[in-house]
Tab-separated table of C-alpha atoms in Angstrom:
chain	number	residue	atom	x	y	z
Y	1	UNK	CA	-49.208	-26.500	28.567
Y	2	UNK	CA	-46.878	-23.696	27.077
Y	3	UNK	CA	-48.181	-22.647	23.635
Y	4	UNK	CA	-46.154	-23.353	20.755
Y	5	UNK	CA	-44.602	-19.663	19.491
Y	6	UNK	CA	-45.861	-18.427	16.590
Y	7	UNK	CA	-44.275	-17.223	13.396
Y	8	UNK	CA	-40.629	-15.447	14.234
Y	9	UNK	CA	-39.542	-13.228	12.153
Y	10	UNK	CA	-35.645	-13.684	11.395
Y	11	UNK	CA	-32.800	-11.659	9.160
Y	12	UNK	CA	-30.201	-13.192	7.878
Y	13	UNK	CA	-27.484	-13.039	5.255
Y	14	UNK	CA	-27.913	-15.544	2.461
Y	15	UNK	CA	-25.235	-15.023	0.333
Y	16	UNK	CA	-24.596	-11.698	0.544
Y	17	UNK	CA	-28.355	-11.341	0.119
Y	18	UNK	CA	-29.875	-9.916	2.920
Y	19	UNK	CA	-33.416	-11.744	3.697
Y	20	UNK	CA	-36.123	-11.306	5.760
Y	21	UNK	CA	-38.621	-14.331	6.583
Y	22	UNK	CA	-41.377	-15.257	8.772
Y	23	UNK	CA	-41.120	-18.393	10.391
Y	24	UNK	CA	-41.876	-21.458	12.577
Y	25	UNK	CA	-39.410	-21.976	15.309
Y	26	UNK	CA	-39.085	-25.462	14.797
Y	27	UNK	CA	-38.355	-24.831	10.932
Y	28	UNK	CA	-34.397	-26.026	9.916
Y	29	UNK	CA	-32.311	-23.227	8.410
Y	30	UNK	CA	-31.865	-26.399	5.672
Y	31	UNK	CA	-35.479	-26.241	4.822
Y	32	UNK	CA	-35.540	-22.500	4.926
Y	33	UNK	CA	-32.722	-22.108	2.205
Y	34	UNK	CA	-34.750	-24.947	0.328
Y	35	UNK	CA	-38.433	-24.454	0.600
Y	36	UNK	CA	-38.666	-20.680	1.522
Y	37	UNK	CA	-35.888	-19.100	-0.551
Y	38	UNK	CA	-35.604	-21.513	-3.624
Y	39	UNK	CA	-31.836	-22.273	-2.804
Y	40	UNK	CA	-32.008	-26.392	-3.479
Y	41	UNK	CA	-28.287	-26.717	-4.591
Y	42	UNK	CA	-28.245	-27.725	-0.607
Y	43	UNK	CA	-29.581	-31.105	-0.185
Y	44	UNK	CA	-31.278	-33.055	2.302
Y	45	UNK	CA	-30.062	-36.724	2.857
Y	46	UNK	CA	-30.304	-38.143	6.686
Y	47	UNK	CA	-32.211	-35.046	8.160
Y	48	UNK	CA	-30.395	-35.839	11.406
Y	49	UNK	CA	-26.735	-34.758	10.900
Y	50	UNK	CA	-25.332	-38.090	9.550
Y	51	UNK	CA	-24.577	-37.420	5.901
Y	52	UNK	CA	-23.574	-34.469	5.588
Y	53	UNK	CA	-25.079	-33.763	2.029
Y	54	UNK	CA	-26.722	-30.565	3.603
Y	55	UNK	CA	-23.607	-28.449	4.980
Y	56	UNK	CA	-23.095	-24.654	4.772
Y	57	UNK	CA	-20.928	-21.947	5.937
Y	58	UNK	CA	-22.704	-20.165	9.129
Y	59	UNK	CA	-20.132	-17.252	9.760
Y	60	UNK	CA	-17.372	-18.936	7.604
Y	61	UNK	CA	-17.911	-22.189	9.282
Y	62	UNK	CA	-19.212	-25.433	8.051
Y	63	UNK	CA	-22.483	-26.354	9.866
Y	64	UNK	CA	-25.127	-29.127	9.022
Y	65	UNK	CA	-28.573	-27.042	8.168
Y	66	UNK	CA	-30.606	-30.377	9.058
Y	67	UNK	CA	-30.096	-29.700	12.932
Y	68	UNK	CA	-29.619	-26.228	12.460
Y	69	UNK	CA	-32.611	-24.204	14.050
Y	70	UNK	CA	-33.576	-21.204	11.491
Y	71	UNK	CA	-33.784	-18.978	14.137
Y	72	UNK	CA	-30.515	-19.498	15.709
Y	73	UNK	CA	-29.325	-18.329	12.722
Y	74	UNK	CA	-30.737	-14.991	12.202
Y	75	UNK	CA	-28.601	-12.313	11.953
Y	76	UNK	CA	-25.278	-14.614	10.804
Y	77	UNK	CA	-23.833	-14.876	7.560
Y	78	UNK	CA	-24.822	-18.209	5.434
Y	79	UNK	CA	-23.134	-19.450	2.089
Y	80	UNK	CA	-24.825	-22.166	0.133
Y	81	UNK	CA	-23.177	-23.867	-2.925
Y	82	UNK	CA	-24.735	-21.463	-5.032
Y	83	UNK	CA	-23.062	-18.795	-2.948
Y	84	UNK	CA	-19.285	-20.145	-2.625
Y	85	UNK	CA	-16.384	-17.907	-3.974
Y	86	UNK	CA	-13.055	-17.794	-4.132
Y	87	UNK	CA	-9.856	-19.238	-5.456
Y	88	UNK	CA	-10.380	-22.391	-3.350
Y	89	UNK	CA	-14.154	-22.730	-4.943
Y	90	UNK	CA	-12.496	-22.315	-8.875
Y	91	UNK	CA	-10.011	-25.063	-7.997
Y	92	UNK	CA	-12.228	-27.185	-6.241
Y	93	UNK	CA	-14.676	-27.166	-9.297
Y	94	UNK	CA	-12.286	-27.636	-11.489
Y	95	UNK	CA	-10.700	-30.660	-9.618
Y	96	UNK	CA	-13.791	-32.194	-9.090
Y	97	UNK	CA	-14.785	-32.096	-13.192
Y	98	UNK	CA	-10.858	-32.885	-13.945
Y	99	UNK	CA	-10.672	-36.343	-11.204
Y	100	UNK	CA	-14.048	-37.236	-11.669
Y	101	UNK	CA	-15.464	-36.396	-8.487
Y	102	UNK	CA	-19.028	-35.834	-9.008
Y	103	UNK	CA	-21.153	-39.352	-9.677
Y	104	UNK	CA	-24.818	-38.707	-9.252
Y	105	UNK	CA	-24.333	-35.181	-7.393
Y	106	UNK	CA	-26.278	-35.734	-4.568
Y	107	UNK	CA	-22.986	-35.339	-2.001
Y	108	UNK	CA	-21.821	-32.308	-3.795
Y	109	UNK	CA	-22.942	-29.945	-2.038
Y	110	UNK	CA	-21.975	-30.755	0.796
Y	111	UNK	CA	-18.293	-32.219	-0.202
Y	112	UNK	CA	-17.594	-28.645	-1.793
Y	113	UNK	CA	-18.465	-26.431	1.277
Y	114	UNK	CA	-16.569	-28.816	3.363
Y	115	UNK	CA	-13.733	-28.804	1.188
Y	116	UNK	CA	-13.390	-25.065	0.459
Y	117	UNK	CA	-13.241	-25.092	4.548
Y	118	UNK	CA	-10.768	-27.768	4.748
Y	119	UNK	CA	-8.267	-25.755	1.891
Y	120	UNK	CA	-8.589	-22.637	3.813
Y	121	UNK	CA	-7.950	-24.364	7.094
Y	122	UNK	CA	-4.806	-25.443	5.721
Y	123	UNK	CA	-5.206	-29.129	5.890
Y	124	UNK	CA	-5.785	-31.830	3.535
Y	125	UNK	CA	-2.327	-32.257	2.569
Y	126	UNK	CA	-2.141	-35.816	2.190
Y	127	UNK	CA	-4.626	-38.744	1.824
Y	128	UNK	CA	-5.125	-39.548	4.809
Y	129	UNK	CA	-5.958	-36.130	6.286
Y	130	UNK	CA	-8.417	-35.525	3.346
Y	131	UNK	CA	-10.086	-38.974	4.058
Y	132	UNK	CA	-10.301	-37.863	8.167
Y	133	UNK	CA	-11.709	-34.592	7.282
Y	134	UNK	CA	-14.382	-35.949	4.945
Y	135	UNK	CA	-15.364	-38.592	7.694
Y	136	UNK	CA	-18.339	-36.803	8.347
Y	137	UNK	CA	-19.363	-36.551	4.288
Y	138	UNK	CA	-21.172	-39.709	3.048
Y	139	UNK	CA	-21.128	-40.447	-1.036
Y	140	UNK	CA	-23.241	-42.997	-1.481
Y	141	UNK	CA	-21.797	-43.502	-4.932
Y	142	UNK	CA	-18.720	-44.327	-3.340
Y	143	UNK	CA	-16.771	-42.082	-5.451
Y	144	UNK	CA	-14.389	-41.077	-2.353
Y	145	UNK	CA	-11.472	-41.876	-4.592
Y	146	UNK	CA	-12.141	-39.084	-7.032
Y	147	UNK	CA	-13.096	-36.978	-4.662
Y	148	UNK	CA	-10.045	-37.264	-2.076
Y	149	UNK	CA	-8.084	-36.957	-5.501
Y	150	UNK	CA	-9.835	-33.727	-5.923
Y	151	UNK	CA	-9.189	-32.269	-3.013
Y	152	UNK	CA	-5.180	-32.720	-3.287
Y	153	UNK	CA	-5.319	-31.009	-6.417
Y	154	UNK	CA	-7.475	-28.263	-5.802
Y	155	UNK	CA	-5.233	-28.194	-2.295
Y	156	UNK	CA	-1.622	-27.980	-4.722
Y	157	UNK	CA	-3.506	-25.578	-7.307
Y	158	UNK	CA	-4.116	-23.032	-4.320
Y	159	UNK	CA	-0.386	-23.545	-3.363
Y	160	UNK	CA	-2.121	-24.477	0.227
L	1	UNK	CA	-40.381	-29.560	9.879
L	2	UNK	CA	-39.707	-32.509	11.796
L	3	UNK	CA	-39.577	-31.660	15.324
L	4	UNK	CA	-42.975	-31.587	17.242
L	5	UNK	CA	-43.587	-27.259	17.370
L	6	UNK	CA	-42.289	-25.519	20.806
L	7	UNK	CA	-42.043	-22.322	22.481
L	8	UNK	CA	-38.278	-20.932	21.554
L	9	UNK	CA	-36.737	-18.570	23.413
L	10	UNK	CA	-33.415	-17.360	23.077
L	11	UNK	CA	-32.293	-14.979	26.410
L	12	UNK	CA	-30.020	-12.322	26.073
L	13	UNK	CA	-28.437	-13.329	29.206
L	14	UNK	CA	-27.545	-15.976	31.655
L	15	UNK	CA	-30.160	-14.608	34.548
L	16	UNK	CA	-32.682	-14.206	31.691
L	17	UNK	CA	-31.823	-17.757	30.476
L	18	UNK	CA	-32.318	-18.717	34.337
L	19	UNK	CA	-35.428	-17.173	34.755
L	20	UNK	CA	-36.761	-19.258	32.091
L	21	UNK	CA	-35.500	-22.407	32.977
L	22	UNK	CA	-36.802	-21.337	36.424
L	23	UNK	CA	-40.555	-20.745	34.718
L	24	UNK	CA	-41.043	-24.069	32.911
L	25	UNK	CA	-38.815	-26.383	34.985
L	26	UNK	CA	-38.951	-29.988	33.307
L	27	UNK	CA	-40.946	-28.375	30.301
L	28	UNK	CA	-37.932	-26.473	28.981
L	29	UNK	CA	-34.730	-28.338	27.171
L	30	UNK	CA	-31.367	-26.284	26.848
L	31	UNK	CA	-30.551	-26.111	23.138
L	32	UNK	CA	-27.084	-25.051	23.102
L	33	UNK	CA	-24.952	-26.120	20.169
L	34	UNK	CA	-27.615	-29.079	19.368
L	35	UNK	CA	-25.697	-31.739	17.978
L	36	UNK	CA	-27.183	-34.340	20.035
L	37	UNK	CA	-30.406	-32.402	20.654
L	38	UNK	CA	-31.788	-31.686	17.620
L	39	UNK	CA	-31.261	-35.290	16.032
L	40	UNK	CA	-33.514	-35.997	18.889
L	41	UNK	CA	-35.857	-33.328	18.190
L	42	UNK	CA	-35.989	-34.688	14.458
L	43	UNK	CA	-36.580	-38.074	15.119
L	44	UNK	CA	-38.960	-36.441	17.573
L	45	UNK	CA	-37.661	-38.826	20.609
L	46	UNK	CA	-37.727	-35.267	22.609
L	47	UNK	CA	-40.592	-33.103	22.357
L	48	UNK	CA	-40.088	-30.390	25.043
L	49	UNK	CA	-42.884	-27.611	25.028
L	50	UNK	CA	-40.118	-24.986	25.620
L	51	UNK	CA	-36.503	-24.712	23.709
L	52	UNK	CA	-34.295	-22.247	25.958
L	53	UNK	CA	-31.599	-20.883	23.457
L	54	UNK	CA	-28.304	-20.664	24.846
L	55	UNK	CA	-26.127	-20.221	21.331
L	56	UNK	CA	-26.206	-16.264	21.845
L	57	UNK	CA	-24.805	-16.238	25.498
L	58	UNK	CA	-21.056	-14.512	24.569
L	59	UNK	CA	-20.343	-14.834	28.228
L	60	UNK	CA	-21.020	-18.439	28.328
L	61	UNK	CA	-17.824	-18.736	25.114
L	62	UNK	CA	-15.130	-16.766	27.768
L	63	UNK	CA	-12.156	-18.318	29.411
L	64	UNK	CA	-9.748	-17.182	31.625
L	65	UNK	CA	-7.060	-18.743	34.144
L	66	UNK	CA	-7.903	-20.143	37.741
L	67	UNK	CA	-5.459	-21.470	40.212
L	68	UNK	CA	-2.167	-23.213	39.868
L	69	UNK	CA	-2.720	-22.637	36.003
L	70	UNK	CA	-5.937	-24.221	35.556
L	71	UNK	CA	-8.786	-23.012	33.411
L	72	UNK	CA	-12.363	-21.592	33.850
L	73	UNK	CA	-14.497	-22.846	30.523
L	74	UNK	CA	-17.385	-21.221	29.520
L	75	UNK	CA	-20.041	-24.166	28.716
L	76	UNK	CA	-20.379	-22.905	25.482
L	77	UNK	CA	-17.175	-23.448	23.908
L	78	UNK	CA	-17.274	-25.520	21.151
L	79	UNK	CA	-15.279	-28.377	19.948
L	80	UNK	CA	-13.807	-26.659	17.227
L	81	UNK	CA	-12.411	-23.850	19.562
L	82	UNK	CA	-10.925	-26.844	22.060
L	83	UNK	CA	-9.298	-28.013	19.078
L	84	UNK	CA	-7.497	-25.503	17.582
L	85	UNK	CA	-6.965	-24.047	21.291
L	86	UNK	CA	-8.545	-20.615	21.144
L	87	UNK	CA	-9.043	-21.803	24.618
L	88	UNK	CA	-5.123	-21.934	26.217
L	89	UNK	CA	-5.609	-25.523	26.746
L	90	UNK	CA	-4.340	-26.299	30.398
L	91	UNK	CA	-3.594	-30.016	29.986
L	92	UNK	CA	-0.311	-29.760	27.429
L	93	UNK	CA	-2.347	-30.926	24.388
L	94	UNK	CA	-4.966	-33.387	25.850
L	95	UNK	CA	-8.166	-31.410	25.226
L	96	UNK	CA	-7.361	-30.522	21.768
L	97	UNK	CA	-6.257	-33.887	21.384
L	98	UNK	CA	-9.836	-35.380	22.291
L	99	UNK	CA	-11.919	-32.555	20.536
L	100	UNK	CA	-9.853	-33.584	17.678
L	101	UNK	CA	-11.826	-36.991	17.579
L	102	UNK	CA	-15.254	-35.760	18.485
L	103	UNK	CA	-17.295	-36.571	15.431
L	104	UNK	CA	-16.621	-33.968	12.133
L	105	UNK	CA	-15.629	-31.093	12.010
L	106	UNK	CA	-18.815	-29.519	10.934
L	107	UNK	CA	-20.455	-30.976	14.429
L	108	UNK	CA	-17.462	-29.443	15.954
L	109	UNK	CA	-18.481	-26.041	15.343
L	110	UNK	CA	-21.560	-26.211	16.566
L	111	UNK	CA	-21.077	-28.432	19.518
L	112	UNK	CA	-19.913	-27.303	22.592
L	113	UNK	CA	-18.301	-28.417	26.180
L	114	UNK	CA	-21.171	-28.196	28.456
L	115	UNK	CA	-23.552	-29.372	25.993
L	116	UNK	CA	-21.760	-32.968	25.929
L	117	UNK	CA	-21.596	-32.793	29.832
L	118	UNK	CA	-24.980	-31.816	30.603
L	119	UNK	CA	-26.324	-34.713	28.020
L	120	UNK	CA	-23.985	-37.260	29.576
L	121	UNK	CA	-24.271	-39.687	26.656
L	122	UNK	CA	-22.051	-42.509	27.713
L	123	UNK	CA	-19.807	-42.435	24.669
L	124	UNK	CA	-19.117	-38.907	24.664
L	125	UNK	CA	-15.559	-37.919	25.165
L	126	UNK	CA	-16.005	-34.853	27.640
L	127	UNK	CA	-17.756	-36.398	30.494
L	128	UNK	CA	-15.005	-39.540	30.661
L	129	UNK	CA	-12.087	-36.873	30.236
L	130	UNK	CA	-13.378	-34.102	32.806
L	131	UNK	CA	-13.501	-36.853	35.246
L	132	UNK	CA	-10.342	-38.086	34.866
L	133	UNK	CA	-8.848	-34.688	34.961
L	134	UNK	CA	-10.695	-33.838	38.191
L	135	UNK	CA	-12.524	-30.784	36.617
L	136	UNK	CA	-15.353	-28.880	38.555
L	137	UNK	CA	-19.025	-28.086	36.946
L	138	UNK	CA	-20.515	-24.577	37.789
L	139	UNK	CA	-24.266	-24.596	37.618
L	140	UNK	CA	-26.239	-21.426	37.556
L	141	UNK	CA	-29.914	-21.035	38.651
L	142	UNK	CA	-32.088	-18.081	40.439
L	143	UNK	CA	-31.325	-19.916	43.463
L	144	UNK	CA	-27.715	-19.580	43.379
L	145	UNK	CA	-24.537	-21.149	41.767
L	146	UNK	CA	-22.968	-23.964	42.778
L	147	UNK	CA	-19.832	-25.978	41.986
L	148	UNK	CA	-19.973	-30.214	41.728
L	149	UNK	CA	-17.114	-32.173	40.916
L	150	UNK	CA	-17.548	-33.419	37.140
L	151	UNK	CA	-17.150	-37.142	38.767
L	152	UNK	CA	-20.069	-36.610	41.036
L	153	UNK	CA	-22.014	-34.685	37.957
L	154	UNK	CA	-22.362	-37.250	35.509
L	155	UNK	CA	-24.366	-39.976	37.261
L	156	UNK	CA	-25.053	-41.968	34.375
L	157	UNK	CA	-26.918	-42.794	31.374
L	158	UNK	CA	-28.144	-39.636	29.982
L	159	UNK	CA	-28.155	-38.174	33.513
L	160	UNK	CA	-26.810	-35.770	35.194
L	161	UNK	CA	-26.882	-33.554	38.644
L	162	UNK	CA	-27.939	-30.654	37.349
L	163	UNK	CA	-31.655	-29.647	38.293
L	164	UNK	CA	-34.112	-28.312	35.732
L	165	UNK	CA	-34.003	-25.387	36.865
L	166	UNK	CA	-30.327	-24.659	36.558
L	167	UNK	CA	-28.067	-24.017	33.486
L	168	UNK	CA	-23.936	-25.656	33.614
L	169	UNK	CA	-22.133	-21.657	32.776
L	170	UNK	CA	-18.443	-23.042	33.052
L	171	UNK	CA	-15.709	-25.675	33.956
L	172	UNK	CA	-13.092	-25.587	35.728
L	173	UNK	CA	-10.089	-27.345	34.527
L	174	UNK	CA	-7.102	-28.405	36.382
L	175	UNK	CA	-3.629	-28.059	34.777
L	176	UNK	CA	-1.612	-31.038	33.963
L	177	UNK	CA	2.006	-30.342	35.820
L	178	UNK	CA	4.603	-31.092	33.783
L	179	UNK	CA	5.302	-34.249	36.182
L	180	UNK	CA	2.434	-35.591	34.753
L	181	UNK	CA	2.048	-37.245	31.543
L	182	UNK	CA	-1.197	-38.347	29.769
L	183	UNK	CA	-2.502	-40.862	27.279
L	184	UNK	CA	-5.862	-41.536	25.194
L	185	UNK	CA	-7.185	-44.011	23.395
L	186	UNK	CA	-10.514	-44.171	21.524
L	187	UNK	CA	-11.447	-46.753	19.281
L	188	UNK	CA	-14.034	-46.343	17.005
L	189	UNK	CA	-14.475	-48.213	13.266
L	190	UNK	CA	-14.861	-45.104	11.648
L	191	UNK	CA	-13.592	-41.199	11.918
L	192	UNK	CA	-16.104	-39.545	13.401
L	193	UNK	CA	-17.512	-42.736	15.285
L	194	UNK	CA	-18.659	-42.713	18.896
L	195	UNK	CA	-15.960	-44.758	21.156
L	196	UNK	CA	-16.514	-48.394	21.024
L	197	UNK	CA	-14.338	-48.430	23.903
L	198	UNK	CA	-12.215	-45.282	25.020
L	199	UNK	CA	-9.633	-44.533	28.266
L	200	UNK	CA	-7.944	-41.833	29.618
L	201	UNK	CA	-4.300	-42.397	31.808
L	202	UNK	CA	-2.460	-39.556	33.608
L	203	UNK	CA	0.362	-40.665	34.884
L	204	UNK	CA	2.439	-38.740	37.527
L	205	UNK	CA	6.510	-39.127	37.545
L	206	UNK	CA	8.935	-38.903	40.349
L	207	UNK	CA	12.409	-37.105	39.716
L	208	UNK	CA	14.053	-40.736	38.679
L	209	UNK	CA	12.106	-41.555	36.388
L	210	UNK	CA	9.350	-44.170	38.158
L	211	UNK	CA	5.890	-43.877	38.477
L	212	UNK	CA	4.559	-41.891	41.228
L	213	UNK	CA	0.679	-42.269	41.257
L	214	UNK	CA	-1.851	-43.395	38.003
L	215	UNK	CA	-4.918	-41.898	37.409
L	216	UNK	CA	-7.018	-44.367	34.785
L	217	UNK	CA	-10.592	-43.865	34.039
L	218	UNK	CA	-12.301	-45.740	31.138
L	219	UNK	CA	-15.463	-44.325	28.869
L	220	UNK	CA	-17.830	-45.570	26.433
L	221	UNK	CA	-19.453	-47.575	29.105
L	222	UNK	CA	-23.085	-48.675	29.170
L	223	UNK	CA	-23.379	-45.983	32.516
L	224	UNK	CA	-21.039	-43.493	33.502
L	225	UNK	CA	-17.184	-43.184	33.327
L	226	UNK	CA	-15.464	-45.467	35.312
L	227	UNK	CA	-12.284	-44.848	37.350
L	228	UNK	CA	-10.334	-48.555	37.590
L	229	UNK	CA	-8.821	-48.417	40.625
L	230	UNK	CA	-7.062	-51.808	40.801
L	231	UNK	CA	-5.651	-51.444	37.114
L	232	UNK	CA	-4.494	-47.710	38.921
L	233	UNK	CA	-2.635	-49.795	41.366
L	234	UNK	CA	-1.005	-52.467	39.125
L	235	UNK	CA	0.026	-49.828	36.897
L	236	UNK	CA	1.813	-47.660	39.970
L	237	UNK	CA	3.719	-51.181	40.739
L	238	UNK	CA	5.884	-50.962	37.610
L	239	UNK	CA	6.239	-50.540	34.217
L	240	UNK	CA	7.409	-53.771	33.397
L	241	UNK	CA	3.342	-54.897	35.170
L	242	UNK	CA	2.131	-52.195	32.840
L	243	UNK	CA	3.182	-53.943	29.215
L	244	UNK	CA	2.187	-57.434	30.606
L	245	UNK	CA	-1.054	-57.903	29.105
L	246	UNK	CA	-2.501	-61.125	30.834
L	247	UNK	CA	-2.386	-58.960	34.498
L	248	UNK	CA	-3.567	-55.827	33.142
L	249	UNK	CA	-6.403	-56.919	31.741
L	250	UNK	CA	-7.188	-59.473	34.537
L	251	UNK	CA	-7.556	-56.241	36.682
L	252	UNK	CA	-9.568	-54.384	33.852
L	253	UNK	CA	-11.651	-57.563	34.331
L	254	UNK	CA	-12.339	-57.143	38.142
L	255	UNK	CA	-12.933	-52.858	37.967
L	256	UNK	CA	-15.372	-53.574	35.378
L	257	UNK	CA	-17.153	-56.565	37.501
L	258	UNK	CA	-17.398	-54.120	40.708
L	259	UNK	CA	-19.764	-51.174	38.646
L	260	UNK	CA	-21.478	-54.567	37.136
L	261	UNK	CA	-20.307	-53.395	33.225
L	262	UNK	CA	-18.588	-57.059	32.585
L	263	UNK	CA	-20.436	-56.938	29.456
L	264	UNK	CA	-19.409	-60.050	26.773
L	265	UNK	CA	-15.493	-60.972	26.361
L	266	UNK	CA	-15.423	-58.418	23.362
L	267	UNK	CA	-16.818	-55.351	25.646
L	268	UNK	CA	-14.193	-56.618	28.011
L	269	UNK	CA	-11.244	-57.253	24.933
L	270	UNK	CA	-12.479	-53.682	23.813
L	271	UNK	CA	-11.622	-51.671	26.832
L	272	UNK	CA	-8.520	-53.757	28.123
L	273	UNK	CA	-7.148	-52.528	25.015
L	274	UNK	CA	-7.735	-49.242	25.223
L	275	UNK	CA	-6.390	-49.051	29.050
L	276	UNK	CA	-3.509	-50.862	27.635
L	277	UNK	CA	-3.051	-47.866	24.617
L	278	UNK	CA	-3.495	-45.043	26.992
L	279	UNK	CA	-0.849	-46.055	29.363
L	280	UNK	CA	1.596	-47.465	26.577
L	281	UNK	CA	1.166	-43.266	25.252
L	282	UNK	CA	1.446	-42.030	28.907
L	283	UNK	CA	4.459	-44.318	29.404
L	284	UNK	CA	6.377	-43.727	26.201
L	285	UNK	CA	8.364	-40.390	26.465
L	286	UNK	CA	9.514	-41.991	29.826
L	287	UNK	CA	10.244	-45.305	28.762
L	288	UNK	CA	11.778	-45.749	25.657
């Protein structure tokens, strides 16, 4: 039997923050940004990339930290919701206070990272396309129509 | 931490990757852009003792043309860069098209090509549409590389014809001709949804207009995808045969009894409609 590999040590970028950890293999970048580094503005729902309460930018892209290996990550370039900035972040928050987007909070997270992406991808024009591109984000609130509603305003503040 | 602990490796290089897979044979799993794997490795239904890292192979991401205008895909291309074709799609549209519809966008960028291949799930998209398209599987190992026809690759459920000891490096894609036209339908209850039932039809035009030959392979099966070779042959008869619905799906009926995946009436309702979607779309620039 192949022994398990012990502690790794990984480097990453955590918001502009270079960090340095030692680590299991098997730990998720999700619970490293949570347990190890005090970032808990990320949250944990399904823990098996159904919810999508947990997403963050890996190199500018949206990724679920749940089924995200720690490791695989060292050396890239992660943004948490503590770490988002921009114009598309100021809307966004705005938007979300202004049509009521935010119930109980727990989805937030992971709604805002996926909607900065979606504004900077240029899509989310319409209802529709903001509905299909927050498929993958469950609000167990319910509150999708304050949130979709967020999105096209944020989307006609930026002037997407 | 919920996956049971393992030895991770992460190779700087396809013979290095090779070697390892070489080393622990059935002990290793490929973690490439772990989508699928590491909901298993949560919910701990895989525990392999070794985790072979293939997410920093840059060679395994390249692309570049074959013959008559096909494509050579690294494995490792993910969804995201099939759909928004960083990839010079060969098919006019049909692989962003499907990537489009694989799960969210956040998956997307993290899954990749071979990954859904070499898993074989029967409700992925990939292995139904790289058999339909006639698309070849390299697979790379210490003992050589070798090339299998994506039909012959995906055997079934979960399985594939790749050994333990090799790793899938690239597919080949054909090109669609410009003869040829295509159409897909998956239906799923939500965005993001595996296929409830899903087809693929490429359709192949003569200079007046009628249909020359009909290429028709349906997905989300309980096995493998299946190509449905007497609804191929009623659709070549006409496309007046193609829009009725009674003898379409009488045929959809029989291909489906031969590979034994009759299933209940609304399996069978399920994937007569999508044949009868996907040739509609491949039908409808031709046919107004």
């Amino acid at each position: 039997m192949t022994e398990p590999t012990p502690d790794v040590h990984v480097s990453l970028t955590v918001n502009q923050h270079p960090v340095s950890a030692s680590i299991p293999a098997r730990l998720s970048l999700a619970d490293l940004l949570r347990d190890r580094l005090d970032l808990t503005g990320t949250h944990l729902g399904c823990e098996h990339g159904a919810c999508g309460a947990c997403t963050v930018l890996v190199d500018d892209e949206p990724i679920r930290s749940c089924i995200s290996l720690a490791v695989a990550c060292a050396g890239r370039d992660v943004v948490t919701v503590e770490g988002l900035q921009g114009r598309e972040v100021d809307a966004l928050r705005e938007a979300f206070a202004e049509e009521h987007g935010v119930q109980c909070g727990f989805c937030t997270p992971g709604m805002l990272v996926t909607c900065v992406d979606i504004l900077r991808r240029g899509r989310g024009g319409t209802d529709d396309e903001v509905r299909t591109e927050l498929g993958g984000n469950m609000c167990r609130c319910t509150g999708y129509v304050g949130i979709v509603n967020a999105v096209l305003a944020a989307g006609a503040a930026v002037g997407r | 931490m919920k996956p049971r602990p393992f030895a991770y490796f992460a190779p700087e290089d396809v013979e290095a990757a090779t070697t390892l897979l070489a080393e622990y044979g059935d002990d290793a799993m490929v973690l490439a852009g772990g989508q699928s794997l590491m909901p298993l490795l949560n919910f701990r239904l895989a525990s392999p003792a070794v985790l072979v890292d293939i997410s920093r192979l840059d060679e395994l991401r390249t692309t570049h043309p074959i013959a008559d205008g096909g494509r050579r895909m690294g494995s490792a291309l993910t969804h995201s860069a099939i759909e928004d074709d960083r990839i010079d799609d060969p098919t006019g549209g049909l692989l962003p098209r499907v990537a489009t519809g694989i799960a969210h966008r956040s998956i997307r960028n993290r899954g990749t090509l071979g990954g859904s291949l070499a898993h074989a799930d029967p409700l992925a998209e990939w292995p139904l549409i790289m058999c339909a398209l006639g698309a070849d599987v390299q697979l790379r190992s210490l003992r050589g590389e070798r090339t299998v026809a994506a039909a012959d690759f995906v055997q079934g459920f979960f399985t594939t014809d790749r050994a333990d000891d090799e790793l899938c490096v690239s597919i080949d894609v054909p090109a669609l001709a410009e003869t040829h036209t295509y159409g897909f339908c998956k239906l799923a209850r939500q965005v993001g949804d595996f296929a409830e039932a899903m087809a693929v039809a490429i359709i192949g035009w003569s200079g007046d207009d009628t249909i020359e030959d009909v290429t028709l392979w349906l997905g989300a099966t309980r096995n493998r995808p299946v190509v449905l070779s007497r609804t191929e042959q009623v659709a070549v008869e006409g496309v007046a045969s193609l829009l009725q619905r009674d003898l379409l799906a009488e045929a959809v009926r029989l291909d489906l009894a031969d590979v034994d995946e009759l299933g209940d009436a609304h399996r069978v309702q399920m994937h007569s409609v999508a044949v009868e979607r996907a040739l509609r779309e491949a039908t409808t620039e031709r046919v107004a």
